[in-house]
mmCIF file of C-alpha atoms in Angstrom:
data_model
loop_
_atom_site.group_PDB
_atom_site.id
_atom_site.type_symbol
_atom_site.label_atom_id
_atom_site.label_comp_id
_atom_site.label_asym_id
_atom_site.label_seq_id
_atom_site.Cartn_x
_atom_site.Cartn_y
_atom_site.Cartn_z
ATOM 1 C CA UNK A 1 9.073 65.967 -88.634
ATOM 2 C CA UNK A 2 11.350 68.303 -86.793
ATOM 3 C CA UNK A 3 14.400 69.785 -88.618
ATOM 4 C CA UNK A 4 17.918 68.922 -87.104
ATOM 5 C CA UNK A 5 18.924 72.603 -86.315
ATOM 6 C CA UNK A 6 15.476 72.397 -83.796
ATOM 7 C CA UNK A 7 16.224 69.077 -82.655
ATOM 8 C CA UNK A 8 19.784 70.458 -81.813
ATOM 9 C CA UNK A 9 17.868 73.220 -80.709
ATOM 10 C CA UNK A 10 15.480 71.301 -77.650
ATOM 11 C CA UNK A 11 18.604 69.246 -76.983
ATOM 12 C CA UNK A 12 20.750 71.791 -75.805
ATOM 13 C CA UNK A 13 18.203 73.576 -74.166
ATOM 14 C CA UNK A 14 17.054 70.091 -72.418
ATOM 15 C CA UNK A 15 21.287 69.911 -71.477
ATOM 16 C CA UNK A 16 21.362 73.884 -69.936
ATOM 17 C CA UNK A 17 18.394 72.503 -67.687
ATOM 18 C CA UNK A 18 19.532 69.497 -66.699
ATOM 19 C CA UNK A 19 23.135 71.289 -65.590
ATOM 20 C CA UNK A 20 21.502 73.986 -64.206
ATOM 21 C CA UNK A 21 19.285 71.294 -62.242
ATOM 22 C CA UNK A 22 22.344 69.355 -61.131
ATOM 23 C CA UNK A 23 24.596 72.687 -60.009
ATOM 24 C CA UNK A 24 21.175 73.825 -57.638
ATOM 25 C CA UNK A 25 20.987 70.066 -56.202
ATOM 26 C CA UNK A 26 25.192 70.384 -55.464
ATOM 27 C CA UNK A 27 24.819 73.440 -54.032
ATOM 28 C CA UNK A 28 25.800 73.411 -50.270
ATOM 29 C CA UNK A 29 24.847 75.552 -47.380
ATOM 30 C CA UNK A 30 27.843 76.591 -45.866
ATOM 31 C CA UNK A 31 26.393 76.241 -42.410
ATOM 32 C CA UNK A 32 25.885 72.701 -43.608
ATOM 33 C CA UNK A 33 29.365 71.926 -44.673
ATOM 34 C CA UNK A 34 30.468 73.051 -41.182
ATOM 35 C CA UNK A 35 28.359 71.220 -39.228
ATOM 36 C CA UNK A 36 29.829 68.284 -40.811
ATOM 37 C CA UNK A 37 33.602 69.127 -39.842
ATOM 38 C CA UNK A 38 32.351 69.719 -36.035
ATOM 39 C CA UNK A 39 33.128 66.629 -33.798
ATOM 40 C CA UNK A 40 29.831 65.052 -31.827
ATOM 41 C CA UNK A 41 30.900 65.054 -28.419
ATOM 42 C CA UNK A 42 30.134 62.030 -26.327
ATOM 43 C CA UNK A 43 29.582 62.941 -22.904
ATOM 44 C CA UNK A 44 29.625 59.846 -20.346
ATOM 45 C CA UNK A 45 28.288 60.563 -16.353
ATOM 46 C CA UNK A 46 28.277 58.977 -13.829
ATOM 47 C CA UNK A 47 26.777 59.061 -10.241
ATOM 48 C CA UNK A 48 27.894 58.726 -7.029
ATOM 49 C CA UNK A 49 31.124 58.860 -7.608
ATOM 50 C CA UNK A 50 33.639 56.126 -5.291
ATOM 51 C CA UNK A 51 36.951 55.368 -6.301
ATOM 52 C CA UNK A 52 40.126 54.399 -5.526
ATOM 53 C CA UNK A 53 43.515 56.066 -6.710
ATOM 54 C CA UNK A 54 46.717 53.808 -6.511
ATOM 55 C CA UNK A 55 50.640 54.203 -8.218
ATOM 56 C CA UNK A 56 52.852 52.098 -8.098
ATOM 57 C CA UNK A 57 50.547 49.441 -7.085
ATOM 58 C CA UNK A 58 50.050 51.815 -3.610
ATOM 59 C CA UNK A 59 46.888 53.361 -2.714
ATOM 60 C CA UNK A 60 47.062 56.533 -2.434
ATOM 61 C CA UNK A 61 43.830 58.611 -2.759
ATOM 62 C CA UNK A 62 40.417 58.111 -2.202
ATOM 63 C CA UNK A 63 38.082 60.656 -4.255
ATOM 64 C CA UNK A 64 34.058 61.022 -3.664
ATOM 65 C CA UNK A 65 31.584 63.016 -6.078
ATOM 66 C CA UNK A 66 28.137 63.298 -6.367
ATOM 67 C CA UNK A 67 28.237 63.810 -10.623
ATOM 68 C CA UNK A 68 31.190 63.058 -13.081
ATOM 69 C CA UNK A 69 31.325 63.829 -16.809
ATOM 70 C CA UNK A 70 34.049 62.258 -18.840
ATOM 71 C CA UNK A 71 34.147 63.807 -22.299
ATOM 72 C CA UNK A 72 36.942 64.256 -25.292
ATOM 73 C CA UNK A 73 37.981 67.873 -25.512
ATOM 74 C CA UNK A 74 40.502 69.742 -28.144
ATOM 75 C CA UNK A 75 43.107 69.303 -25.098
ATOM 76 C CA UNK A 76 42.510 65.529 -24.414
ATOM 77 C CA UNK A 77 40.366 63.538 -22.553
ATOM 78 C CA UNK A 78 38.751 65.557 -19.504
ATOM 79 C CA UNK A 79 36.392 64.832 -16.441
ATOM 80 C CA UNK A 80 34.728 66.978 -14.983
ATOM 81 C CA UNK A 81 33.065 67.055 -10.833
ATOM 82 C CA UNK A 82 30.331 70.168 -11.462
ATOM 83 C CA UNK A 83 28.772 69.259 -8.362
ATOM 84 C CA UNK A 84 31.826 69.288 -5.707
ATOM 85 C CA UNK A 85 34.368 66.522 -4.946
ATOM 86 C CA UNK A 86 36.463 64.881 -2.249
ATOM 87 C CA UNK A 87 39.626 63.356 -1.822
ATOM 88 C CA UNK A 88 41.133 61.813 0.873
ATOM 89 C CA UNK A 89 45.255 61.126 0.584
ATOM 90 C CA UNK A 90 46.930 58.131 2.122
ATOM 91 C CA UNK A 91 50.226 57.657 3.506
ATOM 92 C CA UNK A 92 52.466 54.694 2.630
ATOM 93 C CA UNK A 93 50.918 53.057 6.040
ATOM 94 C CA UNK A 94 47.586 53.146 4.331
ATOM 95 C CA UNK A 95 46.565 56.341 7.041
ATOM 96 C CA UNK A 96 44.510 59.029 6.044
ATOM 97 C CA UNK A 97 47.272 61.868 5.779
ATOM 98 C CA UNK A 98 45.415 65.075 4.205
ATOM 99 C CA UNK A 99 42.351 65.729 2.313
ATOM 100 C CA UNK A 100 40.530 68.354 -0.280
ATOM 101 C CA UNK A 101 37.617 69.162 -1.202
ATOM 102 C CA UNK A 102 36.501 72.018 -3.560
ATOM 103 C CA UNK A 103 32.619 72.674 -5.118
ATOM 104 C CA UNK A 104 34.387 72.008 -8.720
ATOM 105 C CA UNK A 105 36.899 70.378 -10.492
ATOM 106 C CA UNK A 106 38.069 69.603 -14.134
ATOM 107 C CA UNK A 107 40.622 66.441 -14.399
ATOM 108 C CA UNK A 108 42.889 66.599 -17.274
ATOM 109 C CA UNK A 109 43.496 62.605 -18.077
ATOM 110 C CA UNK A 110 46.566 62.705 -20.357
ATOM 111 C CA UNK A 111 48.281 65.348 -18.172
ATOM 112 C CA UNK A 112 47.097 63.980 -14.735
ATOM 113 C CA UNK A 113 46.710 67.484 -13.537
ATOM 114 C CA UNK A 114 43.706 68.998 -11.576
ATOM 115 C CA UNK A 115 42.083 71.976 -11.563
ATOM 116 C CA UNK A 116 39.811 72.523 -8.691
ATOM 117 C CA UNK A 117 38.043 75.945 -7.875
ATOM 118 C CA UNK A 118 35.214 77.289 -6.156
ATOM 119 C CA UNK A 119 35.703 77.097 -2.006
ATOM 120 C CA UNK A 120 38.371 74.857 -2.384
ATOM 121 C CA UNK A 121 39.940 73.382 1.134
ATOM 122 C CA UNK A 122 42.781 71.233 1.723
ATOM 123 C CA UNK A 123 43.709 70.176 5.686
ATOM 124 C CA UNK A 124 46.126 67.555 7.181
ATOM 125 C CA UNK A 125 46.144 65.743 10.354
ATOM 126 C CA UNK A 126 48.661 68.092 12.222
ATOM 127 C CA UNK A 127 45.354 70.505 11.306
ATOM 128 C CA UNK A 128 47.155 72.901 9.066
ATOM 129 C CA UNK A 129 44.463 74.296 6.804
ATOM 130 C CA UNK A 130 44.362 75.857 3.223
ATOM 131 C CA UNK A 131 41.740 78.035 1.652
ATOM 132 C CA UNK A 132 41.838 78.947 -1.757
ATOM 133 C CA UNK A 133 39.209 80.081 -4.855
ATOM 134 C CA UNK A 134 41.237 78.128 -7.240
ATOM 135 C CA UNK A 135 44.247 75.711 -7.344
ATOM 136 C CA UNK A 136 45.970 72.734 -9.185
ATOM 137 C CA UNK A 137 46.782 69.182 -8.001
ATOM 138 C CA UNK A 138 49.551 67.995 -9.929
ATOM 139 C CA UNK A 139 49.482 63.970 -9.258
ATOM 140 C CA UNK A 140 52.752 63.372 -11.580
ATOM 141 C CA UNK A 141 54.512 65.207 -8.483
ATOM 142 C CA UNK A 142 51.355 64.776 -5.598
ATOM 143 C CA UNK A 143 51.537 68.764 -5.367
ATOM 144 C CA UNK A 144 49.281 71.613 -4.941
ATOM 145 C CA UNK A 145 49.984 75.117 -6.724
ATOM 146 C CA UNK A 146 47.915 78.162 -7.179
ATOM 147 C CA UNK A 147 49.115 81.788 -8.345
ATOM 148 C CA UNK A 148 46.018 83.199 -6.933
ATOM 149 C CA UNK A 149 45.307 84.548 -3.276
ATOM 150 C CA UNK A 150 45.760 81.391 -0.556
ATOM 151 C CA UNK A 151 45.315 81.200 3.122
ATOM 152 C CA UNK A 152 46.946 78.950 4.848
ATOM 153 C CA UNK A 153 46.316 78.426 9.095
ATOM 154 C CA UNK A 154 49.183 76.118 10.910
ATOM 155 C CA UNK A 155 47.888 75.025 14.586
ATOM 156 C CA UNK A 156 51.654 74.181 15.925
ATOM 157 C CA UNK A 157 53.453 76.703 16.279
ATOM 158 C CA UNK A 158 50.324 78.853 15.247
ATOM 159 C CA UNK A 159 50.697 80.701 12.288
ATOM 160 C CA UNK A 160 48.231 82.361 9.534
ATOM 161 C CA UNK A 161 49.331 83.569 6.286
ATOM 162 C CA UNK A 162 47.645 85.265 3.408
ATOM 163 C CA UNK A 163 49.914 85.232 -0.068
ATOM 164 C CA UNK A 164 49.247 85.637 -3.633
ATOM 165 C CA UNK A 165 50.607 81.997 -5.364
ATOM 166 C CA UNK A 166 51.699 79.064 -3.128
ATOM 167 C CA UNK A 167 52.883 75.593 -3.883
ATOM 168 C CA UNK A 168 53.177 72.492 -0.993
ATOM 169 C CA UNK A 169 52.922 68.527 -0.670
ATOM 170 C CA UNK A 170 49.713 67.199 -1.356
ATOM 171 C CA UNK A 171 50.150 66.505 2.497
ATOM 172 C CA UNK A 172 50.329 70.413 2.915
ATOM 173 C CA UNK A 173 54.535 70.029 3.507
ATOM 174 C CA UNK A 174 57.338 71.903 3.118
ATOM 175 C CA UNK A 175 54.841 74.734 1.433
ATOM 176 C CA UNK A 176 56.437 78.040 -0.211
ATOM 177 C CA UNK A 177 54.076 81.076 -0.356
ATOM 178 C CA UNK A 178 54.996 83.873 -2.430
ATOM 179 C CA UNK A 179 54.042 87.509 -2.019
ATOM 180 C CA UNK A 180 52.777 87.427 1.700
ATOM 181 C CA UNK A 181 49.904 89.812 2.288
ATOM 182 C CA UNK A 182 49.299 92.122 4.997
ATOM 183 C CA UNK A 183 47.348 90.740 8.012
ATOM 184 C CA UNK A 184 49.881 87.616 8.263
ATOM 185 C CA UNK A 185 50.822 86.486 11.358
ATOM 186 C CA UNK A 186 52.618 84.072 13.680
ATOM 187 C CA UNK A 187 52.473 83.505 17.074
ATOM 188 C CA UNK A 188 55.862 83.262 18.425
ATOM 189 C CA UNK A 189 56.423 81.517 21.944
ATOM 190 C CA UNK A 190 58.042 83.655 24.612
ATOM 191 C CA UNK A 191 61.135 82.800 25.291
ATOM 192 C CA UNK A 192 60.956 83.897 28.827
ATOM 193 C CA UNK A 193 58.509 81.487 30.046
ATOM 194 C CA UNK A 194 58.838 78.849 31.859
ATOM 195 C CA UNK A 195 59.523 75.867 29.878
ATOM 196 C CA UNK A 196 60.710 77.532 27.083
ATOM 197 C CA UNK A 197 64.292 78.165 28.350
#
């Protein structure tokens, strides 16, 4: 029969491996740990894209896209059009009074602000016509705003205008421009023909 001082012995050296054993198997991979504290995102699409926009129990936009990808970003909810989208805005009399359209857009839900880039065109029905890279429809206020280079073509009186930043009316109204570039022009009637005494 073993002595106690051996027994004593194997016991403690049974305990170091059994710690040791149990501080390997706690051990965590940092890269692990991380992964954990990373939110899964959850993307939804959707296809073919139809739907209505009302306030104040008014419609007043129509938007079209071909892909749409709702997801939950640091910021807030977003959606996102990667593959173009179209909107069509609507007076009070229910009449088609401007429209957009742009190859991309990202919709910011909880601030109901859009940003749209990429080709982006916005016309009304007097036919004055904006051209932009990139932009943002504000629908708290129904305004456009950019601080980047816009174009912007009025057919009556005729007028074309290059500026760096602009903001208007969703309906292309009472627009400011800001730092007009060269190449700008109107086309001012002459007051001494007839008709325009």
């Amino acid at each position: 029969m073993p002595s106690a001082s051996t027994i004593n012995k194997q016991i403690r050296i049974i305990a170091l491996l059994f710690t040791c054993i149990f501080i390997h198997a706690c051990e965590n991979d940092v890269n692990e740990v991380r992964e954990l504290g990373l939110k899964k995102q959850s993307i939804e699409e959707g296809k073919d894209i139809d739907t209505y926009l009302s306030s104040s129990g008014k419609m007043r936009a129509h938007l079209t896209a071909p892909v749409l990808l709702r997801y939950q970003s640091d910021s807030g909810r977003e959606a996102e059009f990667p593959k173009s989208l179209h909107v069509d805005f609507y007076s009070d009399s229910i009449k088609i009074e401007s429209q957009l359209s742009a190859r991309y857009g990202l919709y910011y839900e909880d601030k109901r602000k859009v940003f749209l880039k990429d080709h982006v065109v916005a016309f009304n029905i007097k036919g004055d016509t904006l051209f932009c890279k990139e932009m943002y429809w504000d629908q708290n206020t129904e305004k456009f705003y950019t601080d980047k280079e816009v174009t912007i073509s009025q057919r009556s009186p005729q007028k074309r205008f290059t500026g760096l930043g602009m903001k208007c009316n969703q309906d292309l109204t009472n627009l400011t421009l800001f730092k007009i570039q060269p190449g700008s022009f109107a086309v001012v009637a002459d007051s001494l023909e007839p008709g325009n005494k």
